[in-house]
Amino acid sequence: MESVEKKAHTKINRSAKTQHRFFKTMKQQKYLYAMSVPFVLWVLVFNYVPLWGWTMAFQDFKPARSFMEQEWVGLANFTALFQDERFYLVLLNTLAMSIMGLAIGFVVPIIFAVFLNEVRVQTFKRTVQTVSYLPHFVSWVVVAGIVTKVLSTDGGIVNEMLMAAGFVNEPVQFMTKGEWFWMIVTLSDLWKEMGWNSIIFLAAMAGVDPQQYEAAKVDGASRLRQIWHITLPGIRPTILVVLILSIGHLITIGFEKQFLLGNPIVVDYAEVLDLYALNYGIGLGRFSYGTAIGIFNSLVSIVLLFLANGIFKRYTNQSVM
Amino acid sequence: MKGSRKGWDDRLFDLINYSFLTVVLLVTLYPFLNVLAISLNESTDTVRGGITIFPREFTLANYQTIFEYDNLITGFINSTLRTVIGTVLGVVSSAMVAFTLSRADFQGRKAFSTVLVLTLYFSGGLIPGYMLMRDLQLIDTFWVYVLPGMVNAFNIIIVRSFMDGLPFALQESAKMDGANDFAIFWRIILPLCTPVLATIALFIAVGQWNSWFDTYLYNSSNPSLTTLQFELMKILQNTTMGSTDANAFRDAQGQEAASSVSPESIKMAISMVTIIPILLVYPFLQRFFVQGMTLGAVKS
């Protein structure tokens, strides 16, 4: 039918014809449009309109004024941000906790997956897996409660064990020691997400060709050598992709853990960029300043993502984005 | 397969491996069992310390106490409502969008997927988001819990990659029989997608059930819109440093009966109330979500 139509038209009204065709197909696909357009509009409202809110960072924003009445101040909010000493402290906290989180939270799940992959007793393997995914589904509120309990000075199991082993004479006040805070956040995160983050590596390991292991056994390779020369190279692409994506999310570590585990005594170690934006922006009503912090945060993570992807591309000629 | 003879290095490896994994198992399980034991232990006895994984003086009084607390009941109802409504809306919208994007012949496919996928890489940030909710007049309403996150690109990608794996011939033959695209989606594609829909339903439900920050940010001044996690958060924050103003809960309740129950026991009982529903559904869905995670991760 289409070919008949094609012959009937001349070259001159080709564009009119494509347009005509477009609308004709559109009519045919009306149900497909009905099932997608409302949700795409939804995303435009809830995910893209907030980008328009970035203009606030360049204004002296007052909620009572309309957009046309706002006073434009150029980069004044950013200048103020970069002159605030607190900002550098907060940036240090954010970077420290994200880098620690990346280093430990990325490496340990791989090791965990490698160990699990070597287990031959299937019931044991499944039990460990099921239990290790569990904390991922529990809220940070509950996890913060558990961590506080485990580290508490009256009967917390960590202190009990340290005292029983004779490492300390009196309970350590972990939650009020600022210098411990970064480590507490990192290890809590590890406890919560280790099992979950190992899923993807385990799946990748299942895809490694079993014949390679057979061949290695014939050659008399030990288990460690098999892991080093077969398992790890086999999941190398997965490791790289996960690494790049983690680097992209490096600075957007969120603030839930810091909010819930922190307290006024350790605030100088616990405050991260998002919390800083929350305290200034909504707590003190300095909306423009808070938005400037948010923009800085987004820009840094985009730059990091492109950098990581660029390095990845250079070494492997592939791109994850 | 492998010969029955095992070298000493193999045995050593197994020993280390099984020990390591057993430690992981214990470290993960112990805190949960400890919380459970304390929540079931008589409150004044708990203060003496030394509860590990078994209650010493069994009682259900802690649970009775928390369920006399009005805010907690309201929170429980709101958390349940947002979980149910949020999950239904999220699953239906993800499935519909994913279906249209899985259709190679759909004109809007390319543009719409770009719009969706880009949202994975940026976000407007806390304050612009807050301003939007204010302008849409969603603050101080229940809808701020379910509407903003309803359409989620990550979930759509997971469902779509599952649909991409279904044979297109199914749709073609239905079309021959005169079914329209919506009928194809509803009667043919949806039933086949049960495993992946179960996966994202679990993700969405857990996310909804565990949220507290939106209550804190948008609805903290309205007790009728409180959620379970937010109530727990308030109690935990009051006691983080082990200070005695932990009695906020008891003050709020203003009841004589409550004073016999220590904040410690109350925290643990509420924690259990938030964990148990997850424990009930999670083992049944494990198979699905492992599959879903792997699919989604490979695609994105």
XYZ file of N, CA and C in Angstrom, chain A residues 72-261:
570
model
N 18.782 40.208 40.633
C 19.866 39.363 40.116
C 21.193 39.812 40.710
N 21.972 38.849 41.176
C 23.214 39.230 41.857
C 24.447 38.591 41.210
N 24.291 37.997 40.049
C 25.446 37.387 39.386
C 25.990 36.223 40.186
N 27.316 36.232 40.388
C 27.951 35.095 41.055
C 28.164 35.338 42.549
N 27.477 36.334 43.089
C 27.717 36.714 44.490
C 27.554 35.549 45.456
N 26.560 34.684 45.196
C 26.349 33.558 46.108
C 27.513 32.578 46.063
N 28.056 32.395 44.863
C 29.198 31.486 44.735
C 30.435 32.081 45.404
N 30.626 33.403 45.238
C 31.754 34.062 45.893
C 31.653 33.889 47.405
N 30.453 34.110 47.912
C 30.247 33.948 49.357
C 30.540 32.522 49.788
N 30.125 31.575 48.943
C 30.347 30.161 49.258
C 31.834 29.857 49.355
N 32.583 30.329 48.336
C 34.014 30.007 48.315
C 34.798 30.770 49.381
N 34.159 31.789 49.959
C 34.848 32.523 51.021
C 34.508 32.004 52.412
N 33.520 31.104 52.465
C 33.119 30.567 53.761
C 34.063 29.443 54.169
N 34.685 29.603 55.339
C 35.625 28.562 55.780
C 34.922 27.243 56.046
N 33.700 27.357 56.510
C 32.911 26.155 56.811
C 32.771 25.285 55.553
N 32.619 25.942 54.391
C 32.446 25.222 53.132
C 33.601 24.247 52.898
N 34.835 24.670 53.195
C 35.983 23.793 52.928
C 36.011 22.614 53.892
N 35.578 22.883 55.122
C 35.483 21.797 56.097
C 34.459 20.750 55.628
N 33.299 21.277 55.159
C 32.219 20.400 54.708
C 32.646 19.628 53.461
N 33.353 20.313 52.569
C 33.838 19.659 51.350
C 34.817 18.535 51.705
N 35.679 18.811 52.676
C 36.636 17.789 53.122
C 35.893 16.565 53.664
N 34.884 16.825 54.515
C 34.095 15.711 55.053
C 33.448 14.900 53.936
N 32.861 15.615 52.965
C 32.166 14.933 51.871
C 33.142 14.068 51.090
N 34.280 14.673 50.708
C 35.258 13.918 49.910
C 35.830 12.756 50.702
N 36.134 13.004 51.977
C 36.733 11.937 52.781
C 35.792 10.744 52.875
N 34.536 11.017 53.213
C 33.605 9.898 53.389
C 33.278 9.239 52.062
N 33.250 10.019 50.962
C 32.939 9.358 49.695
C 34.114 8.529 49.202
N 35.335 9.019 49.396
C 36.485 8.238 48.930
C 36.651 6.975 49.778
N 36.469 7.115 51.097
C 36.530 5.914 51.944
C 35.435 4.931 51.555
N 34.255 5.479 51.307
C 33.127 4.628 50.909
C 33.407 3.916 49.598
N 34.012 4.638 48.662
C 34.309 4.038 47.359
C 35.367 2.949 47.499
N 36.433 3.272 48.230
C 37.532 2.317 48.356
C 37.064 1.031 49.038
N 36.404 1.178 50.190
C 36.001 -0.011 50.945
C 34.723 -0.625 50.372
N 33.762 0.238 50.081
C 32.470 -0.252 49.609
C 32.515 -0.836 48.210
N 33.617 -0.636 47.516
C 33.739 -1.189 46.179
C 34.563 -2.477 46.194
N 35.636 -2.481 46.958
C 36.548 -3.624 46.960
C 35.965 -4.809 47.744
N 35.407 -4.526 48.924
C 34.957 -5.630 49.778
C 33.858 -6.491 49.121
N 32.846 -5.890 48.461
C 31.855 -6.745 47.800
C 32.467 -7.664 46.736
N 33.529 -7.223 46.081
C 34.181 -8.094 45.091
C 34.810 -9.287 45.808
N 35.514 -9.005 46.905
C 36.141 -10.096 47.665
C 35.071 -11.050 48.180
N 33.994 -10.463 48.693
C 32.894 -11.265 49.223
C 32.313 -12.165 48.124
N 32.120 -11.589 46.942
C 31.568 -12.371 45.829
C 32.520 -13.490 45.430
N 33.837 -13.185 45.417
C 34.827 -14.206 45.061
C 34.754 -15.368 46.054
N 34.693 -15.041 47.340
C 34.610 -16.089 48.367
C 33.329 -16.915 48.190
N 32.207 -16.215 48.004
C 30.936 -16.931 47.842
C 30.973 -17.852 46.631
N 31.614 -17.385 45.585
C 31.677 -18.133 44.335
C 32.448 -19.439 44.498
N 33.312 -19.478 45.515
C 34.126 -20.676 45.733
C 33.425 -21.689 46.631
N 32.270 -21.304 47.191
C 31.569 -22.227 48.091
C 30.874 -23.310 47.272
N 31.118 -24.578 47.655
C 30.506 -25.667 46.896
C 29.232 -26.186 47.549
N 29.079 -25.909 48.863
C 27.869 -26.361 49.568
C 26.750 -25.359 49.282
N 25.824 -25.759 48.403
C 24.838 -24.796 47.902
C 23.932 -24.213 48.991
N 23.525 -25.036 49.984
C 22.629 -24.496 51.012
C 23.331 -23.406 51.813
N 24.613 -23.632 52.127
C 25.376 -22.629 52.867
C 25.482 -21.340 52.049
N 25.782 -21.516 50.774
C 25.925 -20.357 49.893
C 24.632 -19.533 49.856
N 23.510 -20.249 49.694
C 22.228 -19.544 49.611
C 21.879 -18.856 50.928
N 22.187 -19.508 52.045
C 21.899 -18.886 53.342
C 22.683 -17.590 53.495
N 23.973 -17.660 53.206
C 24.802 -16.459 53.342
C 24.276 -15.351 52.435
N 23.914 -15.722 51.199
C 23.401 -14.712 50.265
C 22.140 -14.058 50.806
N 21.166 -14.898 51.190
C 19.886 -14.375 51.674
C 20.092 -13.432 52.851
N 20.926 -13.849 53.795
C 21.144 -13.012 54.976
C 21.881 -11.724 54.598
N 22.838 -11.841 53.691
C 23.653 -10.662 53.400
C 22.883 -9.602 52.603
N 21.821 -9.984 51.887
C 21.022 -8.975 51.178
C 20.070 -8.244 52.113
N 19.774 -8.882 53.241
C 18.731 -8.359 54.132
C 18.934 -6.897 54.566
N 20.148 -6.522 55.054
C 20.280 -5.149 55.563
C 20.001 -4.076 54.505
N 20.162 -4.431 53.233
C 19.881 -3.454 52.172
C 18.435 -2.970 52.232
N 17.531 -3.858 52.692
C 16.109 -3.536 52.686
C 15.647 -2.846 53.960
N 16.556 -2.711 54.900
C 16.200 -2.073 56.164
C 16.564 -0.591 56.068
N 15.704 0.266 56.632
C 15.920 1.704 56.476
C 17.164 2.176 57.229
N 17.697 3.299 56.775
C 18.840 3.902 57.479
C 18.468 4.289 58.904
N 17.192 4.613 59.108
C 16.765 4.973 60.459
C 17.024 3.802 61.404
N 16.595 2.609 60.972
C 16.788 1.424 61.807
C 18.278 1.084 61.902
N 18.979 1.164 60.783
C 20.406 0.829 60.805
C 21.156 1.775 61.743
N 20.804 3.063 61.699
C 21.468 4.006 62.610
C 21.197 3.615 64.058
N 19.975 3.170 64.324
C 19.649 2.712 65.675
C 20.476 1.505 66.067
N 20.625 0.581 65.131
C 21.413 -0.632 65.392
C 22.883 -0.277 65.640
N 23.425 0.588 64.790
C 24.836 0.973 64.930
C 25.062 1.645 66.279
N 24.160 2.566 66.633
C 24.282 3.252 67.913
C 24.262 2.250 69.064
N 23.384 1.268 68.935
C 23.253 0.246 69.974
C 24.518 -0.603 70.072
N 25.013 -1.046 68.923
C 26.186 -1.924 68.893
C 27.416 -1.207 69.458
N 27.491 0.107 69.234
C 28.670 0.861 69.670
C 28.466 1.568 71.010
N 27.332 1.327 71.659
C 27.035 2.114 72.861
C 27.980 1.743 74.005
N 28.041 2.638 75.010
C 28.954 2.411 76.125
C 28.341 1.517 77.192
N 27.003 1.464 77.230
C 26.432 0.540 78.207
C 25.906 -0.718 77.514
N 26.799 -1.693 77.420
C 26.395 -2.999 76.917
C 26.461 -3.184 75.416
N 27.036 -2.196 74.678
C 27.222 -2.389 73.238
C 28.207 -3.528 73.002
N 27.906 -4.385 72.033
C 28.712 -5.596 71.895
C 30.168 -5.290 71.529
N 30.407 -4.228 70.781
C 31.780 -3.907 70.396
C 32.617 -3.582 71.628
N 32.060 -2.727 72.486
C 32.792 -2.387 73.706
C 32.974 -3.590 74.628
N 31.931 -4.430 74.718
C 32.027 -5.623 75.560
C 33.171 -6.513 75.081
N 33.250 -6.679 73.764
C 34.281 -7.550 73.220
C 35.664 -6.942 73.397
N 35.754 -5.632 73.171
C 37.050 -4.966 73.353
C 37.522 -5.090 74.796
N 36.586 -4.965 75.741
C 36.964 -5.038 77.146
C 37.318 -6.474 77.526
N 36.529 -7.423 77.014
C 36.801 -8.829 77.326
C 38.178 -9.235 76.803
N 38.532 -8.680 75.628
C 39.828 -9.025 75.052
C 40.956 -8.233 75.695
N 40.597 -7.269 76.543
C 41.609 -6.509 77.252
C 42.243 -5.377 76.449
N 41.613 -5.007 75.349
C 42.177 -3.906 74.550
C 41.937 -2.557 75.222
N 40.799 -2.431 75.878
C 40.500 -1.176 76.577
C 40.030 -1.490 77.993
N 40.214 -0.517 78.887
C 39.799 -0.731 80.265
C 38.399 -0.208 80.535
N 38.031 0.830 79.800
C 36.673 1.332 79.955
C 36.069 1.532 78.561
N 34.717 1.497 78.473
C 34.071 1.573 77.161
C 34.484 2.826 76.386
N 34.674 2.676 75.086
C 35.007 3.810 74.221
C 33.715 4.485 73.792
N 33.680 5.828 73.896
C 32.495 6.570 73.459
C 32.578 6.826 71.958
N 32.315 5.782 71.178
C 32.504 5.891 69.728
C 31.697 7.031 69.102
N 30.416 7.146 69.530
C 29.530 8.083 68.837
C 29.847 9.545 69.134
N 30.663 9.808 70.159
C 30.971 11.208 70.450
C 32.411 11.555 70.085
N 33.097 10.624 69.410
C 34.472 10.904 68.992
C 34.476 11.259 67.505
N 34.713 12.538 67.232
C 34.676 13.012 65.852
C 35.580 12.243 64.926
N 36.789 11.909 65.422
C 37.753 11.263 64.529
C 37.315 9.850 64.133
N 36.329 9.293 64.851
C 35.819 7.968 64.488
C 34.686 8.041 63.473
N 34.113 9.240 63.336
C 32.852 9.334 62.607
C 32.937 8.832 61.173
N 33.983 9.249 60.448
C 34.106 8.844 59.042
C 34.125 7.320 58.925
N 34.880 6.699 59.851
C 35.005 5.247 59.800
C 33.677 4.575 60.147
N 32.975 5.143 61.135
C 31.683 4.556 61.525
C 30.710 4.597 60.349
N 30.655 5.733 59.658
C 29.762 5.855 58.498
C 30.152 4.847 57.421
N 31.452 4.750 57.137
C 31.910 3.849 56.076
C 31.583 2.394 56.406
N 31.852 2.005 57.653
C 31.610 0.609 58.012
C 30.111 0.291 58.109
N 29.317 1.264 58.554
C 27.869 1.037 58.587
C 27.350 0.805 57.175
N 27.846 1.616 56.263
C 27.438 1.495 54.869
C 27.856 0.132 54.318
N 29.045 -0.281 54.676
C 29.535 -1.583 54.221
C 28.644 -2.695 54.757
N 28.321 -2.608 56.029
C 27.452 -3.626 56.647
C 26.119 -3.709 55.922
N 25.586 -2.545 55.568
C 24.262 -2.494 54.960
C 24.285 -2.970 53.507
N 25.296 -2.593 52.741
C 25.225 -2.791 51.293
C 26.173 -3.837 50.712
N 27.029 -4.443 51.528
C 28.021 -5.373 50.971
C 27.373 -6.501 50.168
N 26.403 -7.173 50.780
C 25.753 -8.298 50.108
C 25.065 -7.855 48.831
N 24.332 -6.785 48.929
C 23.576 -6.288 47.782
C 24.507 -5.939 46.623
N 25.606 -5.242 46.940
C 26.519 -4.828 45.883
C 27.283 -6.000 45.278
N 27.265 -7.156 45.953
C 27.985 -8.300 45.399
C 27.157 -9.031 44.343
N 25.852 -8.750 44.282
C 24.966 -9.482 43.354
C 25.483 -9.416 41.929
N 25.815 -8.213 41.499
C 26.210 -8.039 40.106
C 27.524 -8.770 39.792
N 28.439 -8.796 40.778
C 29.711 -9.508 40.541
C 29.477 -11.018 40.494
N 28.596 -11.497 41.372
C 28.281 -12.930 41.363
C 27.666 -13.330 40.026
N 26.768 -12.456 39.519
C 26.131 -12.754 38.237
C 27.180 -12.815 37.137
N 28.153 -11.878 37.195
C 29.202 -11.872 36.185
C 30.055 -13.143 36.285
N 30.298 -13.590 37.524
C 31.118 -14.791 37.712
C 30.422 -16.029 37.160
N 29.081 -16.029 37.262
C 28.330 -17.177 36.744
C 28.508 -17.291 35.234
N 28.896 -16.172 34.604
C 29.048 -16.183 33.154
C 30.437 -16.606 32.686
N 31.347 -16.837 33.634
C 32.703 -17.249 33.237
C 32.666 -18.709 32.768
N 33.328 -18.987 31.662
C 33.319 -20.313 31.041
C 33.920 -21.377 31.973
N 33.144 -22.402 32.369
C 33.649 -23.429 33.294
C 34.836 -24.205 32.727
N 34.931 -24.278 31.407
C 36.042 -25.022 30.805
C 37.396 -24.439 31.193
N 37.405 -23.114 31.417
C 38.670 -22.486 31.810
C 39.170 -23.040 33.140
N 38.195 -23.250 34.074
C 38.575 -23.786 35.377
C 39.067 -25.225 35.230
N 38.372 -26.000 34.376
C 38.767 -27.389 34.156
C 40.205 -27.446 33.640
N 40.460 -26.598 32.650
C 41.804 -26.576 32.058
C 42.848 -26.215 33.108
N 42.490 -25.224 33.970
C 43.439 -24.781 34.994
C 43.720 -25.902 35.987
N 42.660 -26.677 36.306
C 42.833 -27.771 37.260
C 43.770 -28.830 36.682
N 43.588 -29.113 35.405
C 44.464 -30.076 34.741
C 45.919 -29.615 34.842
N 46.104 -28.315 34.695
C 47.460 -27.768 34.797
C 47.936 -27.685 36.247
N 47.084 -28.046 37.195
C 47.483 -28.057 38.608
C 47.455 -26.690 39.267
N 46.630 -25.754 38.762
C 46.576 -24.433 39.373
C 45.810 -24.476 40.685
N 46.329 -23.785 41.709
C 45.650 -23.757 43.009
C 44.406 -22.882 42.907
N 43.564 -22.927 43.965
C 42.325 -22.124 43.965
C 42.638 -20.641 43.838
N 43.667 -20.196 44.595
C 44.010 -18.776 44.538
C 44.437 -18.365 43.136
N 45.208 -19.225 42.494
C 45.654 -18.907 41.136
C 44.476 -18.890 40.171
N 43.520 -19.807 40.394
C 42.319 -19.806 39.538
C 41.545 -18.494 39.701
N 41.431 -18.041 40.966
C 40.724 -16.778 41.211
C 41.446 -15.640 40.504
N 42.780 -15.625 40.677
C 43.579 -14.521 40.147
C 43.615 -14.515 38.622
N 43.707 -15.699 38.013
C 43.911 -15.750 36.562
C 42.644 -16.008 35.759
N 41.574 -16.491 36.417
C 40.354 -16.770 35.655
C 39.171 -15.922 36.151
N 38.854 -16.044 37.451
C 37.660 -15.352 37.950
C 37.780 -13.836 37.789
N 38.848 -13.271 38.344
C 38.959 -11.805 38.316
C 39.051 -11.243 36.895
N 39.904 -11.816 36.004
C 39.886 -11.304 34.632
C 38.524 -11.485 33.969
N 37.818 -12.545 34.345
C 36.508 -12.808 33.747
C 35.486 -11.743 34.081
N 35.594 -11.140 35.269
C 34.599 -10.124 35.639
C 35.179 -8.708 35.496
N 36.320 -8.599 34.848
C 36.968 -7.287 34.716
C 36.052 -6.226 34.096
N 35.332 -6.545 32.999
C 34.460 -5.502 32.431
C 33.413 -5.013 33.435
N 32.828 -5.942 34.188
C 31.827 -5.560 35.188
C 32.452 -4.668 36.253
N 33.636 -5.064 36.716
C 34.324 -4.274 37.740
C 34.526 -2.842 37.249
N 34.972 -2.712 35.994
C 35.247 -1.377 35.455
C 33.979 -0.536 35.363
N 32.903 -1.137 34.837
C 31.668 -0.369 34.695
C 31.173 0.103 36.061
N 31.175 -0.808 37.036
C 30.704 -0.423 38.371
C 31.598 0.672 38.954
N 32.891 0.556 38.713
C 33.821 1.563 39.229
C 33.531 2.946 38.653
N 33.349 3.002 37.325
C 33.082 4.298 36.692
C 31.802 4.910 37.247
N 30.753 4.073 37.341
C 29.483 4.609 37.839
C 29.631 5.081 39.286
N 30.420 4.346 40.086
C 30.619 4.774 41.475
C 31.353 6.096 41.532
N 32.327 6.273 40.639
C 33.063 7.540 40.643
C 32.126 8.682 40.287
N 31.207 8.433 39.349
C 30.239 9.458 38.978
C 29.360 9.872 40.148
N 29.111 8.915 41.035
C 28.258 9.222 42.184
C 29.077 9.584 43.420
N 30.380 9.758 43.228
C 31.295 9.945 44.347
C 30.843 11.016 45.327
N 30.492 12.177 44.780
C 30.233 13.297 45.676
C 28.762 13.379 46.082
N 27.909 12.680 45.339
C 26.490 12.682 45.696
C 26.206 11.521 46.648
N 26.878 11.529 47.778
C 26.756 10.386 48.676
C 25.504 10.454 49.530
N 24.743 11.535 49.361
C 23.560 11.654 50.198
C 23.944 12.121 51.590
N 22.975 12.158 52.441
C 23.242 12.718 53.757
C 22.510 11.948 54.827
N 21.750 10.913 54.424
C 20.952 10.163 55.397
C 21.787 9.631 56.544
N 22.890 8.924 56.156
C 23.745 8.321 57.189
C 24.290 9.388 58.116
N 24.798 10.469 57.513
C 25.416 11.528 58.312
C 24.388 12.204 59.211
N 23.200 12.400 58.658
C 22.124 13.026 59.417
C 21.751 12.158 60.614
N 21.594 10.849 60.359
C 21.065 9.964 61.389
C 22.118 9.528 62.397
N 23.378 9.392 61.949
C 24.419 8.934 62.868
C 25.108 10.086 63.584
